[in-house]
Amino acid sequence: MPLSVAPGTIQSPSRGILTTTTWGARLALLALITLLAAGLSLADGKKHKLSKDLDAVKGGHNGATVDVIIQFNQTPTDAHHQKVQNKGGALKTKLDVIKGAHYSVPAGSLEDLEKDPDIAYISPNRSLSGTATPTLDYTPESVNAPTAWKQWGLNGTGIGVAVIDSGVTAVGDLYWWNPSNQTYGSRVVYSQNFVPGTTDTSDLYGHGTHVAGIIAGAGWFSTGSNFTHTFKGIAPNANIINLRVLDQNGAGTDSSVIAAIQTAISLKSTYNIRVINLSLG
């Protein structure tokens, strides 16, 4: 399901600052709920710690391993990670934002891990992909964005938007341009890769760049006498923080997305990130 989270400070041109939210905590809670809602239930009066799709593989003794996200009752310490490693697990990514981590563990260890009183829940590191995106034809008009641009000057200037997707290629419409001194530069101000096996942050799938255009496209390449319509994004002056979690086939995992959310939270002050966009499902 597509998800856009736009917390932080919300401003009104007529009333100033309306509300301020602790959006890091809210995103952490969102990620936590997303995982727990997948299979949390009660059994014999005790909390069932394994997601239903792991029940089918627990107790396996054929040497098979499974990628899992283990959540603890507190932010895990080295001692918590060591307990999982003592069961044959390998730590892959720390996910402190949800009091958890991504591990590869033997299927045969799941039952023992479920009994650990420090562990709150165990779920698979599920796969996900990019969702379909709308066309850019009249997206700003549908939310009356041109009125915000013209009447109040609200065009995203100084605001950072974290795009957690297939990467963003810095195409021309994602550049700023100063006609007075003929200078220009990319508004993709930060890039980081979370796809295993590569450091490439460019968009090899074509989804993330499209999403970034809907958010912050400036319309440079559809402006002029040869065009009947200028295609701008919702906030055409916003900066993009590119956090790549989907590979060239548009595939990714829960753990990569959570790690990217964690990074966006840590970069909030540096890039004035007010919005995190996840067009994933």
Coordinates of C-alpha atoms in Angstrom, one line a residue:
M1 CA 0.0 0.0 0.0
P2 CA 1.4 3.4 -0.9
L3 CA 2.5 5.4 2.2
S4 CA 3.5 9.0 2.5
V5 CA 4.4 10.3 5.9
A6 CA 4.5 14.0 6.2
P7 CA 5.2 14.9 9.9
G8 CA 7.2 17.7 11.4
T9 CA 6.2 21.3 11.6
I10 CA 3.1 22.2 9.7
Q11 CA 2.8 25.9 8.7
S12 CA -0.1 28.0 7.6
P13 CA 0.4 31.3 5.7
S14 CA -2.3 32.9 7.8
R15 CA -1.8 31.5 11.3
G16 CA 1.9 30.6 11.4
I17 CA 3.0 27.4 13.0
L18 CA 0.1 25.1 13.8
T19 CA 1.6 22.0 15.3
T20 CA 4.9 20.3 15.8
T21 CA 5.1 16.6 16.0
T22 CA 7.9 14.3 17.2
W23 CA 8.0 12.7 13.9
G24 CA 11.0 10.4 14.5
A25 CA 9.0 8.7 17.3
R26 CA 6.0 8.5 15.1
L27 CA 7.9 6.8 12.2
A28 CA 9.4 4.4 14.6
L29 CA 6.0 3.5 15.9
L30 CA 4.7 3.2 12.4
A31 CA 7.4 0.7 11.5
L32 CA 6.8 -1.2 14.7
I33 CA 3.0 -1.4 14.1
T34 CA 3.6 -2.5 10.5
L35 CA 5.6 -5.5 11.6
L36 CA 3.6 -6.5 14.6
A37 CA 0.3 -6.2 12.8
A38 CA 1.4 -8.9 10.3
G39 CA 0.9 -11.8 12.7
L40 CA 0.7 -10.9 16.4
S41 CA -1.8 -13.0 18.3
L42 CA -2.5 -14.6 21.6
A43 CA -2.0 -18.3 22.2
D44 CA -2.8 -20.0 25.5
G45 CA -2.7 -16.6 27.2
K46 CA 0.8 -15.9 26.1
K47 CA 2.0 -13.6 23.4
H48 CA 2.8 -15.4 20.2
K49 CA 6.2 -14.1 19.1
L50 CA 6.6 -15.7 15.7
S51 CA 4.7 -14.4 12.7
K52 CA 2.4 -16.9 11.1
D53 CA 4.6 -17.3 8.1
L54 CA 7.5 -18.4 10.3
D55 CA 5.5 -21.0 12.1
A56 CA 5.8 -23.2 9.0
V57 CA 9.6 -23.2 9.1
K58 CA 10.4 -23.3 12.8
G59 CA 11.9 -26.4 14.1
G60 CA 13.7 -27.1 10.8
H61 CA 16.8 -29.1 11.3
N62 CA 18.1 -29.4 7.7
G63 CA 20.5 -26.5 8.1
A64 CA 18.3 -24.0 6.4
T65 CA 18.6 -20.4 7.4
V66 CA 16.0 -17.6 7.2
D67 CA 16.3 -13.8 7.1
V68 CA 14.4 -12.3 10.0
I69 CA 13.8 -9.1 11.8
I70 CA 13.9 -9.6 15.6
Q71 CA 12.4 -6.9 17.8
F72 CA 13.3 -6.7 21.5
N73 CA 11.6 -5.2 24.5
Q74 CA 14.3 -2.5 24.6
T75 CA 16.9 -1.2 22.2
P76 CA 19.2 -4.2 21.7
T77 CA 22.7 -4.1 23.2
D78 CA 25.7 -6.1 22.2
A79 CA 24.5 -8.7 24.7
H80 CA 21.2 -9.1 22.9
H81 CA 23.0 -9.5 19.6
Q82 CA 25.3 -12.1 21.1
K83 CA 22.4 -14.2 22.3
V84 CA 21.1 -14.5 18.8
Q85 CA 24.6 -15.2 17.5
N86 CA 25.0 -18.0 20.1
K87 CA 22.0 -19.6 18.4
G88 CA 23.8 -19.5 15.1
G89 CA 22.5 -16.2 13.9
A90 CA 24.4 -13.5 12.0
L91 CA 23.7 -9.8 12.6
K92 CA 23.2 -8.0 9.3
T93 CA 21.7 -4.5 10.2
K94 CA 21.0 -2.8 13.4
L95 CA 17.5 -1.3 13.4
D96 CA 17.4 0.6 16.7
V97 CA 14.5 2.8 15.5
I98 CA 12.2 -0.3 16.1
K99 CA 14.3 -1.8 18.9
G100 CA 15.4 -4.5 16.6
A101 CA 17.8 -5.8 14.1
H102 CA 18.0 -7.8 10.8
Y103 CA 19.6 -11.3 11.2
S104 CA 20.1 -14.5 9.3
V105 CA 19.3 -17.4 11.7
P106 CA 19.0 -21.1 11.4
A107 CA 15.4 -22.2 11.0
G108 CA 15.9 -24.7 13.9
S109 CA 16.7 -21.8 16.3
L110 CA 13.4 -20.0 16.0
E111 CA 11.7 -22.0 18.7
D112 CA 14.5 -21.2 21.2
L113 CA 14.5 -17.6 20.2
E114 CA 10.8 -17.3 20.7
K115 CA 11.3 -18.4 24.3
D116 CA 13.7 -15.6 25.0
P117 CA 12.0 -13.2 27.4
D118 CA 14.0 -10.2 25.9
I119 CA 12.5 -10.8 22.5
A120 CA 9.2 -9.2 21.6
Y121 CA 8.5 -10.4 18.1
I122 CA 10.2 -12.2 15.1
S123 CA 9.1 -11.7 11.5
P124 CA 10.5 -12.5 8.1
N125 CA 12.5 -9.9 6.3
R126 CA 9.7 -9.6 3.8
S127 CA 10.1 -8.5 0.2
L128 CA 8.4 -5.4 -1.2
S129 CA 8.3 -3.4 -4.4
G130 CA 7.5 0.0 -5.8
T131 CA 3.8 0.8 -6.3
A132 CA 2.2 2.4 -9.4
T133 CA 2.6 6.1 -9.5
P134 CA 0.1 8.6 -10.9
T135 CA 0.8 10.7 -14.0
L136 CA 2.3 14.1 -13.5
D137 CA -0.2 15.8 -15.9
Y138 CA -2.3 17.6 -13.4
T139 CA -1.1 16.3 -10.0
P140 CA -0.4 19.8 -8.6
E141 CA -3.7 21.2 -9.7
S142 CA -5.6 18.3 -8.0
V143 CA -4.4 19.6 -4.6
N144 CA -4.4 23.3 -5.6
A145 CA -0.7 23.6 -5.3
P146 CA -0.4 26.5 -7.8
T147 CA -2.4 28.6 -5.4
A148 CA 0.1 27.9 -2.7
W149 CA 2.9 28.8 -5.0
K150 CA 1.4 32.1 -6.3
Q151 CA -0.4 33.5 -3.3
W152 CA 1.8 32.4 -0.5
G153 CA 5.1 31.5 -2.1
L154 CA 5.0 28.0 -0.6
N155 CA 7.1 26.0 -3.1
G156 CA 9.2 23.8 -0.9
T157 CA 12.2 26.2 -0.6
G158 CA 14.5 25.0 2.1
I159 CA 12.5 21.8 2.8
G160 CA 14.0 18.4 2.5
V161 CA 12.0 15.4 1.3
A162 CA 13.4 11.9 1.8
V163 CA 12.5 9.6 -1.1
I164 CA 12.8 6.0 -0.1
D165 CA 12.6 4.2 -3.4
S166 CA 14.6 2.8 -6.3
G167 CA 17.1 5.7 -6.3
V168 CA 16.9 9.1 -7.9
T169 CA 18.8 10.1 -11.0
A170 CA 19.4 13.9 -10.9
V171 CA 17.6 14.8 -14.1
G172 CA 17.3 18.4 -15.2
D173 CA 14.0 19.1 -13.6
L174 CA 15.5 18.3 -10.2
Y175 CA 18.1 21.1 -10.6
W176 CA 17.9 24.7 -9.2
W177 CA 18.6 27.5 -11.6
N178 CA 19.5 31.2 -10.9
P179 CA 19.0 33.2 -14.1
S180 CA 20.6 36.3 -12.6
N181 CA 24.1 34.8 -12.6
Q182 CA 23.5 31.8 -14.8
T183 CA 24.3 29.3 -12.0
Y184 CA 22.6 25.9 -11.4
G185 CA 23.0 22.7 -9.4
S186 CA 21.2 19.5 -8.3
R187 CA 18.5 19.6 -5.6
V188 CA 19.3 15.9 -4.9
V189 CA 21.4 17.0 -1.9
Y190 CA 22.2 13.5 -0.4
S191 CA 22.2 10.0 -1.7
Q192 CA 22.7 6.6 0.1
N193 CA 22.3 3.0 -1.0
F194 CA 20.6 0.3 1.1
V195 CA 20.5 -2.4 -1.6
P196 CA 22.9 -5.3 -0.8
G197 CA 25.9 -5.8 -3.1
T198 CA 26.2 -2.4 -4.5
T199 CA 26.9 1.2 -3.7
D200 CA 25.1 2.7 -6.7
T201 CA 22.4 5.3 -5.7
S202 CA 21.1 6.0 -9.2
D203 CA 17.7 4.9 -10.4
L204 CA 18.1 1.7 -12.4
Y205 CA 14.3 0.9 -12.2
G206 CA 12.8 4.2 -13.1
H207 CA 10.4 4.5 -10.2
G208 CA 12.2 6.7 -7.7
T209 CA 13.0 9.4 -10.2
H210 CA 9.4 9.5 -11.3
V211 CA 8.3 9.9 -7.7
A212 CA 10.9 12.6 -7.1
G213 CA 9.5 14.5 -10.1
I214 CA 6.0 14.4 -8.8
I215 CA 7.3 15.7 -5.5
A216 CA 9.8 18.4 -6.7
G217 CA 10.0 18.6 -10.5
A218 CA 10.7 22.2 -11.5
G219 CA 9.2 22.0 -15.0
W220 CA 12.3 23.4 -16.8
F221 CA 12.0 20.9 -19.7
S222 CA 8.3 21.5 -20.4
T223 CA 8.4 25.3 -20.3
G224 CA 8.4 27.6 -23.3
S225 CA 6.5 28.3 -26.6
N226 CA 6.9 24.7 -27.8
F227 CA 4.9 23.3 -24.9
T228 CA 1.2 23.5 -24.0
H229 CA 1.6 22.7 -20.4
T230 CA 4.4 23.0 -17.8
F231 CA 4.7 19.8 -15.7
K232 CA 5.8 20.7 -12.2
G233 CA 5.9 18.7 -9.0
I234 CA 4.0 19.6 -5.8
A235 CA 7.0 21.4 -4.2
P236 CA 9.2 22.5 -7.2
N237 CA 11.9 24.1 -5.0
A238 CA 12.3 21.3 -2.4
N239 CA 15.5 19.3 -2.0
I240 CA 15.6 15.5 -2.4
I241 CA 17.3 13.1 0.0
N242 CA 17.7 10.0 -2.1
L243 CA 17.6 6.8 -0.1
R244 CA 17.7 3.8 -2.4
V245 CA 16.1 0.6 -1.2
L246 CA 14.8 -1.0 -4.4
D247 CA 17.1 -2.8 -6.9
Q248 CA 17.0 -2.7 -10.7
N249 CA 14.0 -5.0 -10.7
G250 CA 12.1 -2.8 -8.2
A251 CA 12.5 -5.3 -5.4
G252 CA 13.6 -4.6 -1.8
T253 CA 13.1 -5.8 1.8
D254 CA 11.6 -4.6 5.0
S255 CA 15.0 -4.3 6.7
S256 CA 16.3 -2.0 4.0
V257 CA 13.3 0.3 4.3
I258 CA 13.5 0.5 8.1
A259 CA 17.3 1.2 7.8
A260 CA 16.5 4.0 5.4
I261 CA 13.8 5.5 7.7
Q262 CA 16.3 5.4 10.5
T263 CA 18.8 7.3 8.3
A264 CA 16.2 9.9 7.3
I265 CA 15.5 10.5 11.0
S266 CA 19.2 11.0 11.7
L267 CA 19.5 13.4 8.8
K268 CA 16.4 15.4 9.8
S269 CA 18.3 18.5 11.1
T270 CA 21.1 18.4 8.6
Y271 CA 18.7 18.7 5.6
N272 CA 15.6 20.0 7.2
I273 CA 13.7 16.9 6.3
R274 CA 10.0 17.5 6.8
V275 CA 8.6 14.7 4.6
I276 CA 9.4 11.0 4.1
N277 CA 7.9 9.5 1.0
L278 CA 7.5 5.7 0.7
S279 CA 5.6 4.7 -2.5
L280 CA 6.1 1.0 -1.7
G281 CA 3.9 -2.1 -1.3

